[in-house]
PDB file of C-alpha atoms in Angstrom:
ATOM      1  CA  UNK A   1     -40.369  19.217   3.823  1.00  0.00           C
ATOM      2  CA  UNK A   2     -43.116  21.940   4.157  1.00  0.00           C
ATOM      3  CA  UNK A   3     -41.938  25.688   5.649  1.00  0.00           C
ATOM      4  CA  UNK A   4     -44.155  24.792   8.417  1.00  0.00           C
ATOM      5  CA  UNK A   5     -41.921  21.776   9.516  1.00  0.00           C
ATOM      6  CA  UNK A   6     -39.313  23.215   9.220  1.00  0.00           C
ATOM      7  CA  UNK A   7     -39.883  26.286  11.225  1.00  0.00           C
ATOM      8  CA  UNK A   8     -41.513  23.534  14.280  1.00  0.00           C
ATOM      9  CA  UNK A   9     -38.174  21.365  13.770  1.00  0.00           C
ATOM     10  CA  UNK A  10     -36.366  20.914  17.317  1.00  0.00           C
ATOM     11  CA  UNK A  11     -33.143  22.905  15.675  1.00  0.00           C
ATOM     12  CA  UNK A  12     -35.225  25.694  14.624  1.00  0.00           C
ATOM     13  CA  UNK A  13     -37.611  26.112  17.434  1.00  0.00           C
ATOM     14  CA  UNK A  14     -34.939  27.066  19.615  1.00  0.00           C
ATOM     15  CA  UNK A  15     -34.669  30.260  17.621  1.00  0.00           C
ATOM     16  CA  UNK A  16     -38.147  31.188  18.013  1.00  0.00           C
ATOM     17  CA  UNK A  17     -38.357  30.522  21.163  1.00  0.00           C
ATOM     18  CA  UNK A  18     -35.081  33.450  21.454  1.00  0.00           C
ATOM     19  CA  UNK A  19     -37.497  35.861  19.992  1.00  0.00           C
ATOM     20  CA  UNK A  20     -40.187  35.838  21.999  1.00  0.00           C
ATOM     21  CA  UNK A  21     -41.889  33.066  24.506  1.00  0.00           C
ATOM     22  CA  UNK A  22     -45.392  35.019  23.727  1.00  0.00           C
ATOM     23  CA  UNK A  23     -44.822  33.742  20.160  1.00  0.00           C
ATOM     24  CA  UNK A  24     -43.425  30.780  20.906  1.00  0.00           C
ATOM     25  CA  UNK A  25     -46.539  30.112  23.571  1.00  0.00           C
ATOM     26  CA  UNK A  26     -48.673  30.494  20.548  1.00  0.00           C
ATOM     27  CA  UNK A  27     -47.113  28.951  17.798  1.00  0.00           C
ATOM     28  CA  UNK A  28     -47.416  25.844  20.515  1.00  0.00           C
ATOM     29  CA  UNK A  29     -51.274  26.383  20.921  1.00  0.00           C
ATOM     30  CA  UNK A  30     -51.669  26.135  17.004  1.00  0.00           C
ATOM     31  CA  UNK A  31     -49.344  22.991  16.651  1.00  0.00           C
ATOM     32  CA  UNK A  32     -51.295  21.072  19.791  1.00  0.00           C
ATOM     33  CA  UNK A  33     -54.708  21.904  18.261  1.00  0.00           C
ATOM     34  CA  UNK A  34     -52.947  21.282  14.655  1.00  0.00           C
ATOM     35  CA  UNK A  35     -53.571  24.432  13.115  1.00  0.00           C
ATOM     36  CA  UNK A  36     -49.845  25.369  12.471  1.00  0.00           C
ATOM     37  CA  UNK A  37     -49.213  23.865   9.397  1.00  0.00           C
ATOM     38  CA  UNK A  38     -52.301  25.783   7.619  1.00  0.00           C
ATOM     39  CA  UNK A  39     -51.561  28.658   9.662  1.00  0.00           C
ATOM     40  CA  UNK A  40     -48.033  29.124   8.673  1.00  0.00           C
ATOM     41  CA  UNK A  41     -49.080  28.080   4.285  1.00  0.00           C
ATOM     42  CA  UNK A  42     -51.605  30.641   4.483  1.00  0.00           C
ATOM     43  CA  UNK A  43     -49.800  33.739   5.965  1.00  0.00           C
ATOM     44  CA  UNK A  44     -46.756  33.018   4.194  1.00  0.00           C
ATOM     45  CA  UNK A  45     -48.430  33.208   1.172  1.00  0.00           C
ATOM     46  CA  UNK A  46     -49.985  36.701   2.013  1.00  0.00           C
ATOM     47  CA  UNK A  47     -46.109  37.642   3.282  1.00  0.00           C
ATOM     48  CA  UNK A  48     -44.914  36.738  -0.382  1.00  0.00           C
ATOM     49  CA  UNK A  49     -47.575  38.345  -1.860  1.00  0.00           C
ATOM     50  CA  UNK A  50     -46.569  41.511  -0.222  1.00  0.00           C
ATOM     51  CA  UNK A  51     -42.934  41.095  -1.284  1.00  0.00           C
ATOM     52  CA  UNK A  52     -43.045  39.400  -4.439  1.00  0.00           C
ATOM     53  CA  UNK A  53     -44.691  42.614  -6.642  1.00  0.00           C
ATOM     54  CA  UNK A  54     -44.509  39.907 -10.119  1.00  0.00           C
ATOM     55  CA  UNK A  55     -46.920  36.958 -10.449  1.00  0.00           C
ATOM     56  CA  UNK A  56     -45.020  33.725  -8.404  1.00  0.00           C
ATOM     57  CA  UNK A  57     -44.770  30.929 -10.776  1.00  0.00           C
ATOM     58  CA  UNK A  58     -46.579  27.378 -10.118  1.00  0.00           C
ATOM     59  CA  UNK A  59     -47.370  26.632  -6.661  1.00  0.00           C
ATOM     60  CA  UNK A  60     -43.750  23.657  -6.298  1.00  0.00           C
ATOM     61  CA  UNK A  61     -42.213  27.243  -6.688  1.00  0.00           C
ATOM     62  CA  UNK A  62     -43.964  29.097  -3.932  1.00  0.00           C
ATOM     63  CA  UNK A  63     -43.170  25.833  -1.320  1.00  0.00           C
ATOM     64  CA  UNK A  64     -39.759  26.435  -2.599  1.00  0.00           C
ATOM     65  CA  UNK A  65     -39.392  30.076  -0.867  1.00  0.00           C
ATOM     66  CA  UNK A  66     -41.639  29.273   1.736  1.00  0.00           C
ATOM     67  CA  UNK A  67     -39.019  26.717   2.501  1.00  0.00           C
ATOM     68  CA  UNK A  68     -36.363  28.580   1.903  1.00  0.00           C
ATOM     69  CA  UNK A  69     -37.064  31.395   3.987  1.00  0.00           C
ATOM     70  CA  UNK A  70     -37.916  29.398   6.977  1.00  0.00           C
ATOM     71  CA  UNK A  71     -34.703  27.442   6.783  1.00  0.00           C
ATOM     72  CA  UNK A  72     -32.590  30.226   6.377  1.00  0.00           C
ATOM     73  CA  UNK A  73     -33.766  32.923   8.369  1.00  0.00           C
ATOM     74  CA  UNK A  74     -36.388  31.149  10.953  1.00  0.00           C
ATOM     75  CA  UNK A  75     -36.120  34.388  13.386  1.00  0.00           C
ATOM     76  CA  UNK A  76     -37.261  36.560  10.828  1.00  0.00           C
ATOM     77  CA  UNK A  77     -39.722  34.337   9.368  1.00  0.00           C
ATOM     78  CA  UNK A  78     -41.513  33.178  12.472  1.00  0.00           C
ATOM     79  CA  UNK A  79     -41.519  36.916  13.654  1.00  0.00           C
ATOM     80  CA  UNK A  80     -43.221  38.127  10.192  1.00  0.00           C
ATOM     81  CA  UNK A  81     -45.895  35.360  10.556  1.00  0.00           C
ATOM     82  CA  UNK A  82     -46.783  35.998  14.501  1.00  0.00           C
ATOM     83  CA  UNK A  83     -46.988  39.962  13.261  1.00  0.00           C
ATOM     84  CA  UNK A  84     -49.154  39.169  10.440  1.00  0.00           C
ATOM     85  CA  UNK A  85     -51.603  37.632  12.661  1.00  0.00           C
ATOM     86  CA  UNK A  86     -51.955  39.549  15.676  1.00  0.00           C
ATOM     87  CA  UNK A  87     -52.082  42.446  13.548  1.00  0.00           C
ATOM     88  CA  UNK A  88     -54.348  41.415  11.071  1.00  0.00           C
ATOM     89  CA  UNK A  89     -56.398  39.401  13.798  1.00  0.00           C
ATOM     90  CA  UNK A  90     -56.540  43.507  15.837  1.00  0.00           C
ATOM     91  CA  UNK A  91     -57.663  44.859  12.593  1.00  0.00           C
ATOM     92  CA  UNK A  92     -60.286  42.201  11.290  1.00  0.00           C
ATOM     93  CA  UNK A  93     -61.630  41.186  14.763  1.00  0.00           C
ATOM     94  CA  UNK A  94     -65.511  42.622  15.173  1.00  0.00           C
ATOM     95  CA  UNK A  95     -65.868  42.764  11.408  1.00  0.00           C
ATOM     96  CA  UNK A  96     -67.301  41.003   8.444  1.00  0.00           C
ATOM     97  CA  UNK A  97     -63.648  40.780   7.058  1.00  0.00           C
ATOM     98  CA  UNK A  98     -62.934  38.255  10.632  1.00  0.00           C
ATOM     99  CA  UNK A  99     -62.438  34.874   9.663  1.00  0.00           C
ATOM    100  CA  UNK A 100     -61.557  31.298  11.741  1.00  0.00           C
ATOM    101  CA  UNK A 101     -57.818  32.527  12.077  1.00  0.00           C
ATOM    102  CA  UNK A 102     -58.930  35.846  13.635  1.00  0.00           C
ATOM    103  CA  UNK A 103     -61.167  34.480  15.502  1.00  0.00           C
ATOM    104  CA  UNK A 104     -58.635  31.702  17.135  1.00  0.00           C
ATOM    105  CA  UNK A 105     -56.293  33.765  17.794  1.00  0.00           C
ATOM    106  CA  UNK A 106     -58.119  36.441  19.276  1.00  0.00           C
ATOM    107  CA  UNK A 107     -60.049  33.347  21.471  1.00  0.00           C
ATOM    108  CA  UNK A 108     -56.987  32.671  22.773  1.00  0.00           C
ATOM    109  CA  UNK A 109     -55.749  35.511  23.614  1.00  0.00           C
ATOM    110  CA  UNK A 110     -58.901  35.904  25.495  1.00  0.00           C
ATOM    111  CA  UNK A 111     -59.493  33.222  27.703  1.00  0.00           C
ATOM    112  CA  UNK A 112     -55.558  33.867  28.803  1.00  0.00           C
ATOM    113  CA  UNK A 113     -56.161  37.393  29.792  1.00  0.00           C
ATOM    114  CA  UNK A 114     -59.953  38.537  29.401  1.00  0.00           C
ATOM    115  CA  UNK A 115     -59.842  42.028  30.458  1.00  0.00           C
ATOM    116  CA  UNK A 116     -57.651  44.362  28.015  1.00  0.00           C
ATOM    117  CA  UNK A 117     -56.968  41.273  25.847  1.00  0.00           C
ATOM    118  CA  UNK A 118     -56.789  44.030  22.511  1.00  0.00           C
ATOM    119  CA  UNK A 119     -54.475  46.363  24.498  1.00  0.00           C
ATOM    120  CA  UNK A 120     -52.304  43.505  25.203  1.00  0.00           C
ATOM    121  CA  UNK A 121     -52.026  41.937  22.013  1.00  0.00           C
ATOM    122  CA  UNK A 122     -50.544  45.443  20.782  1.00  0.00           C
ATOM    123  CA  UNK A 123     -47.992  45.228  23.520  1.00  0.00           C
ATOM    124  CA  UNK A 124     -46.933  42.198  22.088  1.00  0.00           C
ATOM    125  CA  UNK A 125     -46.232  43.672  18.890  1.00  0.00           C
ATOM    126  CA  UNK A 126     -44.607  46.813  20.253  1.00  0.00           C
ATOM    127  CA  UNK A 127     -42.299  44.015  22.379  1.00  0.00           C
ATOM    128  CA  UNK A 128     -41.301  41.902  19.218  1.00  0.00           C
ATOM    129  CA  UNK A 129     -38.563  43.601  16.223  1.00  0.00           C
ATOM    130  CA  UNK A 130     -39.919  44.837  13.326  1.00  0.00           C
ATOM    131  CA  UNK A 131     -37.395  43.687  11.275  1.00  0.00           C
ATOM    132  CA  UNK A 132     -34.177  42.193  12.170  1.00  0.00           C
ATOM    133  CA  UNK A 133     -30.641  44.128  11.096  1.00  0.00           C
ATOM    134  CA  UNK A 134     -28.322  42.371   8.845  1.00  0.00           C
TER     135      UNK A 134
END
């Protein structure tokens, strides 16, 4: 099992959902279109990049903690994904640095709100934990 299925398992998704409905509306919009599992690989990866300061061993490894971490702490770990990508999506979006992720995420975001879609996307974040307390 992938971190990715894991995290969109029925036992799991429950939890997300308790974090936010915002994220949880989203993380629905990538699995329906079936961008989630790419989605999920690739920021996790940039989220164990920034924690991991060593080289990571072979890739079976990295699926390994990816796994891990969504199994054991799926609050946390959908929550550090969704912030990854609105906030990097607010910071790349309009620039040469934008790619597809940015750009579907900020497209959604759009066509749900238009007007003030940037301001709102940085209400989300100010509405979700940073971090969550032991």
């Amino acid at each position: 099992m992938k971190a990715s299925e894991a995290l969109w398992s029925q036992d799991l998704r429950s939890h997300v959902l308790a974090v936010s409905e915002e994220m949880h509306a989203y993380y629905d919009f990538l699995h329906r279109n079936g961008w989630f599992d790419a989605v999920v690989d690739i920021v996790l990866d940039e989220i164990l990049d920034l924690l991991v300061s060593e080289d990571l061993p072979q890739s079976r490894h990295v699926d390994d903690m990816k796994l891990t971490l969504a199994r054991e702490k799926p609050e946390r770990t959908a929550n550090a994904i969704f912030r990854f990508v609105i906030d990097d999506t607010l910071e790349k979006i309009g620039t040469p640095e934008a790619g597809p992720l940015h750009w579907i995420t900020f497209g959604y975001y759009w066509f749900r709100w238009r007007e003030g879609t940037t301001a709102r996307m940085r209400a989300i974040l100010d509405e979700l934990p940073e971090f969550f307390p032991e």
